[in-house]
Tab-separated table of C-alpha atoms in Angstrom:
chain	number	residue	atom	x	y	z
A	1	UNK	CA	204.919	-12.937	-139.696
A	2	UNK	CA	201.187	-13.998	-139.487
A	3	UNK	CA	201.582	-17.811	-139.603
A	4	UNK	CA	198.551	-17.830	-142.139
A	5	UNK	CA	200.259	-16.030	-144.546
A	6	UNK	CA	203.952	-16.790	-145.856
A	7	UNK	CA	205.975	-14.616	-147.233
A	8	UNK	CA	205.929	-14.298	-151.298
A	9	UNK	CA	202.097	-14.426	-151.453
A	10	UNK	CA	200.152	-11.031	-151.219
A	11	UNK	CA	197.661	-10.564	-148.458
A	12	UNK	CA	194.221	-10.427	-150.016
A	13	UNK	CA	191.825	-10.151	-147.063
A	14	UNK	CA	189.692	-6.693	-146.859
A	15	UNK	CA	191.087	-4.465	-143.752
A	16	UNK	CA	187.535	-3.514	-142.792
A	17	UNK	CA	186.232	-6.871	-142.247
A	18	UNK	CA	189.125	-7.533	-139.647
A	19	UNK	CA	190.252	-7.047	-136.115
A	20	UNK	CA	192.469	-4.453	-135.063
A	21	UNK	CA	195.077	-7.573	-134.301
A	22	UNK	CA	194.239	-8.885	-137.777
A	23	UNK	CA	194.978	-5.497	-139.351
A	24	UNK	CA	198.519	-5.393	-137.444
A	25	UNK	CA	199.265	-8.809	-138.911
A	26	UNK	CA	198.044	-7.687	-142.143
A	27	UNK	CA	199.954	-4.678	-142.589
A	28	UNK	CA	203.194	-6.384	-141.230
A	29	UNK	CA	202.895	-9.126	-143.715
A	30	UNK	CA	202.205	-6.316	-146.621
A	31	UNK	CA	205.695	-4.534	-145.735
A	32	UNK	CA	207.468	-8.106	-145.515
A	33	UNK	CA	206.273	-9.118	-149.023
A	34	UNK	CA	206.564	-5.484	-150.596
A	35	UNK	CA	210.312	-5.474	-149.661
A	36	UNK	CA	210.533	-9.089	-151.384
A	37	UNK	CA	208.223	-7.793	-154.583
A	38	UNK	CA	210.971	-4.869	-154.608
A	39	UNK	CA	213.967	-7.349	-154.765
A	40	UNK	CA	212.235	-9.665	-157.172
A	41	UNK	CA	212.375	-6.484	-159.733
A	42	UNK	CA	216.125	-6.845	-159.409
A	43	UNK	CA	216.658	-4.415	-156.534
A	44	UNK	CA	219.467	-4.883	-153.957
A	45	UNK	CA	217.878	-4.921	-150.241
A	46	UNK	CA	220.353	-1.812	-148.945
A	47	UNK	CA	218.977	0.131	-152.002
A	48	UNK	CA	215.234	-0.002	-150.373
A	49	UNK	CA	213.969	3.034	-148.349
A	50	UNK	CA	211.162	2.604	-145.919
A	51	UNK	CA	208.897	4.993	-147.872
A	52	UNK	CA	209.144	3.169	-151.157
A	53	UNK	CA	208.418	-0.577	-148.964
A	54	UNK	CA	205.442	1.857	-147.332
A	55	UNK	CA	204.197	2.494	-150.833
A	56	UNK	CA	204.707	-0.751	-152.594
A	57	UNK	CA	202.596	-2.107	-149.383
A	58	UNK	CA	199.971	0.265	-149.517
A	59	UNK	CA	200.345	2.236	-146.174
A	60	UNK	CA	201.735	5.419	-144.870
A	61	UNK	CA	205.213	5.632	-144.162
A	62	UNK	CA	204.041	6.010	-140.452
A	63	UNK	CA	202.550	2.636	-139.931
A	64	UNK	CA	206.186	0.916	-141.240
A	65	UNK	CA	207.605	2.507	-137.866
A	66	UNK	CA	204.698	0.803	-136.013
A	67	UNK	CA	206.390	-2.868	-137.071
A	68	UNK	CA	209.804	-1.992	-137.574
A	69	UNK	CA	212.687	0.430	-136.370
A	70	UNK	CA	214.171	0.232	-139.458
A	71	UNK	CA	214.991	-1.447	-142.769
A	72	UNK	CA	217.579	-3.613	-141.488
A	73	UNK	CA	214.873	-4.904	-138.960
A	74	UNK	CA	212.750	-5.684	-141.691
A	75	UNK	CA	215.497	-7.335	-143.718
A	76	UNK	CA	216.085	-9.455	-140.168
A	77	UNK	CA	212.492	-10.911	-140.054
A	78	UNK	CA	212.658	-11.823	-143.938
A	79	UNK	CA	215.824	-14.030	-143.104
A	80	UNK	CA	214.198	-15.609	-139.975
A	81	UNK	CA	210.929	-16.580	-142.092
A	82	UNK	CA	213.254	-17.972	-145.230
A	83	UNK	CA	215.109	-19.835	-142.216
A	84	UNK	CA	211.770	-21.270	-140.652
A	85	UNK	CA	211.091	-22.104	-144.603
A	86	UNK	CA	214.255	-24.067	-144.847
A	87	UNK	CA	213.878	-26.088	-141.570
A	88	UNK	CA	210.487	-26.813	-142.599
A	89	UNK	CA	211.610	-28.375	-145.967
A	90	UNK	CA	213.823	-30.639	-144.007
A	91	UNK	CA	210.771	-31.823	-141.783
A	92	UNK	CA	208.937	-32.298	-145.362
A	93	UNK	CA	211.907	-34.738	-146.530
A	94	UNK	CA	212.027	-36.646	-143.128
A	95	UNK	CA	208.519	-37.915	-143.999
A	96	UNK	CA	209.134	-38.905	-147.414
A	97	UNK	CA	208.315	-42.603	-147.793
A	98	UNK	CA	210.989	-43.240	-150.710
A	99	UNK	CA	213.180	-46.193	-151.193
A	100	UNK	CA	216.604	-45.224	-150.352
A	101	UNK	CA	218.345	-45.753	-153.715
A	102	UNK	CA	215.686	-42.704	-154.746
A	103	UNK	CA	215.854	-40.388	-151.948
A	104	UNK	CA	218.648	-38.089	-152.956
A	105	UNK	CA	217.365	-37.592	-156.446
A	106	UNK	CA	213.850	-37.272	-155.146
A	107	UNK	CA	214.877	-35.041	-152.179
A	108	UNK	CA	216.662	-32.757	-155.296
A	109	UNK	CA	213.195	-32.717	-156.990
A	110	UNK	CA	211.151	-31.559	-153.545
A	111	UNK	CA	214.086	-29.090	-153.076
A	112	UNK	CA	213.587	-27.507	-156.817
A	113	UNK	CA	209.781	-27.315	-156.513
A	114	UNK	CA	210.335	-25.364	-153.143
A	115	UNK	CA	212.537	-22.726	-154.577
A	116	UNK	CA	210.108	-22.457	-157.294
A	117	UNK	CA	207.122	-21.984	-154.934
A	118	UNK	CA	209.092	-19.528	-152.601
A	119	UNK	CA	211.303	-17.875	-155.537
A	120	UNK	CA	211.161	-14.307	-153.755
A	121	UNK	CA	212.332	-15.439	-150.448
A	122	UNK	CA	215.200	-17.615	-152.081
A	123	UNK	CA	216.236	-14.133	-154.318
A	124	UNK	CA	216.257	-12.325	-151.278
A	125	UNK	CA	218.761	-14.722	-149.700
A	126	UNK	CA	221.066	-15.557	-152.830
A	127	UNK	CA	221.199	-11.587	-153.336
A	128	UNK	CA	221.786	-10.629	-149.479
A	129	UNK	CA	224.366	-13.608	-148.692
A	130	UNK	CA	227.220	-11.486	-150.371
A	131	UNK	CA	224.888	-8.393	-150.194
A	132	UNK	CA	225.942	-4.789	-148.973
A	133	UNK	CA	224.100	-5.185	-145.451
A	134	UNK	CA	226.703	-6.900	-142.877
A	135	UNK	CA	223.810	-7.121	-140.439
A	136	UNK	CA	221.910	-9.258	-142.991
A	137	UNK	CA	225.160	-11.150	-144.125
A	138	UNK	CA	225.675	-12.123	-140.507
A	139	UNK	CA	222.281	-13.459	-139.693
A	140	UNK	CA	221.993	-15.297	-142.701
A	141	UNK	CA	225.389	-17.200	-141.892
A	142	UNK	CA	224.080	-17.738	-138.294
A	143	UNK	CA	220.967	-19.347	-140.026
A	144	UNK	CA	222.914	-21.598	-142.448
A	145	UNK	CA	224.478	-22.665	-139.343
A	146	UNK	CA	221.694	-23.567	-137.448
A	147	UNK	CA	220.162	-25.666	-140.359
A	148	UNK	CA	223.487	-27.441	-140.921
A	149	UNK	CA	223.323	-28.333	-137.391
A	150	UNK	CA	219.849	-29.130	-137.655
A	151	UNK	CA	220.662	-31.387	-140.555
A	152	UNK	CA	223.452	-33.169	-138.495
A	153	UNK	CA	221.710	-34.119	-135.843
A	154	UNK	CA	218.917	-35.561	-138.461
A	155	UNK	CA	221.401	-37.790	-139.908
A	156	UNK	CA	222.598	-38.737	-136.009
A	157	UNK	CA	218.690	-39.697	-136.086
A	158	UNK	CA	218.739	-41.774	-138.616
A	159	UNK	CA	221.958	-43.806	-137.618
A	160	UNK	CA	224.187	-42.428	-140.306
A	161	UNK	CA	227.364	-41.804	-140.171
A	162	UNK	CA	228.122	-42.992	-137.004
A	163	UNK	CA	231.743	-42.672	-136.686
A	164	UNK	CA	232.212	-39.095	-137.866
A	165	UNK	CA	233.194	-36.947	-135.015
A	166	UNK	CA	230.429	-34.081	-134.757
A	167	UNK	CA	232.916	-31.428	-136.165
A	168	UNK	CA	233.179	-33.692	-139.415
A	169	UNK	CA	229.540	-34.358	-139.601
A	170	UNK	CA	228.898	-30.821	-139.250
A	171	UNK	CA	231.159	-30.003	-142.037
A	172	UNK	CA	229.880	-32.270	-144.208
A	173	UNK	CA	226.378	-30.887	-143.725
A	174	UNK	CA	228.006	-27.478	-144.295
A	175	UNK	CA	228.807	-28.930	-147.787
A	176	UNK	CA	225.142	-30.115	-148.413
A	177	UNK	CA	223.862	-26.565	-147.449
A	178	UNK	CA	226.490	-24.408	-149.516
A	179	UNK	CA	225.701	-26.799	-152.566
A	180	UNK	CA	221.892	-26.302	-151.822
A	181	UNK	CA	222.300	-22.459	-151.808
A	182	UNK	CA	224.224	-22.181	-154.944
A	183	UNK	CA	221.611	-24.296	-156.892
A	184	UNK	CA	219.306	-22.319	-155.617
A	185	UNK	CA	220.787	-19.432	-157.683
A	186	UNK	CA	220.803	-21.697	-160.918
A	187	UNK	CA	217.049	-22.548	-160.396
A	188	UNK	CA	216.489	-18.991	-160.311
A	189	UNK	CA	218.230	-18.063	-163.179
A	190	UNK	CA	216.672	-21.049	-165.525
A	191	UNK	CA	214.646	-19.446	-168.337
A	192	UNK	CA	210.904	-20.987	-168.524
A	193	UNK	CA	209.825	-23.701	-170.612
A	194	UNK	CA	213.546	-25.677	-170.896
A	195	UNK	CA	212.876	-29.107	-169.386
A	196	UNK	CA	216.187	-30.118	-171.322
A	197	UNK	CA	217.756	-27.478	-169.413
A	198	UNK	CA	216.288	-28.296	-166.165
A	199	UNK	CA	216.939	-32.115	-166.390
A	200	UNK	CA	220.379	-31.437	-166.968
A	201	UNK	CA	221.006	-29.191	-164.058
A	202	UNK	CA	218.817	-31.586	-161.894
A	203	UNK	CA	221.431	-34.259	-162.484
A	204	UNK	CA	224.420	-31.951	-162.219
A	205	UNK	CA	222.914	-31.243	-158.795
A	206	UNK	CA	222.627	-34.929	-157.823
A	207	UNK	CA	226.293	-35.876	-159.042
A	208	UNK	CA	227.399	-33.057	-156.496
A	209	UNK	CA	225.402	-34.201	-153.703
A	210	UNK	CA	226.651	-37.694	-154.634
A	211	UNK	CA	230.057	-37.092	-154.192
A	212	UNK	CA	229.725	-34.878	-151.101
A	213	UNK	CA	227.941	-38.219	-149.685
A	214	UNK	CA	230.725	-40.723	-151.168
A	215	UNK	CA	233.331	-38.713	-149.283
A	216	UNK	CA	231.467	-38.797	-146.033
A	217	UNK	CA	230.944	-42.604	-146.312
A	218	UNK	CA	234.773	-43.165	-147.200
A	219	UNK	CA	235.513	-40.665	-144.313
A	220	UNK	CA	233.112	-42.669	-141.907
A	221	UNK	CA	234.977	-46.091	-142.980
A	222	UNK	CA	238.088	-44.774	-142.216
A	223	UNK	CA	237.218	-43.452	-138.618
A	224	UNK	CA	235.529	-46.844	-137.873
A	225	UNK	CA	238.429	-48.635	-138.964
A	226	UNK	CA	240.562	-47.069	-137.026
A	227	UNK	CA	238.407	-47.460	-133.890
């Protein structure tokens, strides 16, 4: 996807003023956005046809084949873009200048806002994690593993849980990522204009992460004592 056009935002430039390469990027972005838009209306990805996606994007069906061989290939690109979005979030979290005692709660706030800003991407991932396309389920699973490993590496760089073997640290990070993905569904389902419900949901999310991290700390202490 064109780096200047993140998923979830409809391309708005006039194609007549663009170069051929820019028009191709615009069409590709429009097709990706069209699939997300249709899923945002409650559709499953496997129910979408390429003609329907092309029509939503405002292009002829043949234009679809100039960018993707089939809908599964388009879906794989959407998974890749969602992974890039999550890894960007992790990089942003590294840069936050927050007191350690406030880091967890601030991280939850950042994540909630991130899900809201990228609503259609998270609707897609939440749906297809257990959806009808085995190809997309495997791709999402692989991307979750990649994100988990990157988080574990980040913990190592920060000098956290230094006594935990790599497999245990990855297990902890996997639990965090699964909790994040489950929370995304709650965030997406939250009715608008319900600040009390949102606060309750945020606090529940914080407590879940605290329990995971408390367990990781005790496990780390156990390994340290036996070293």
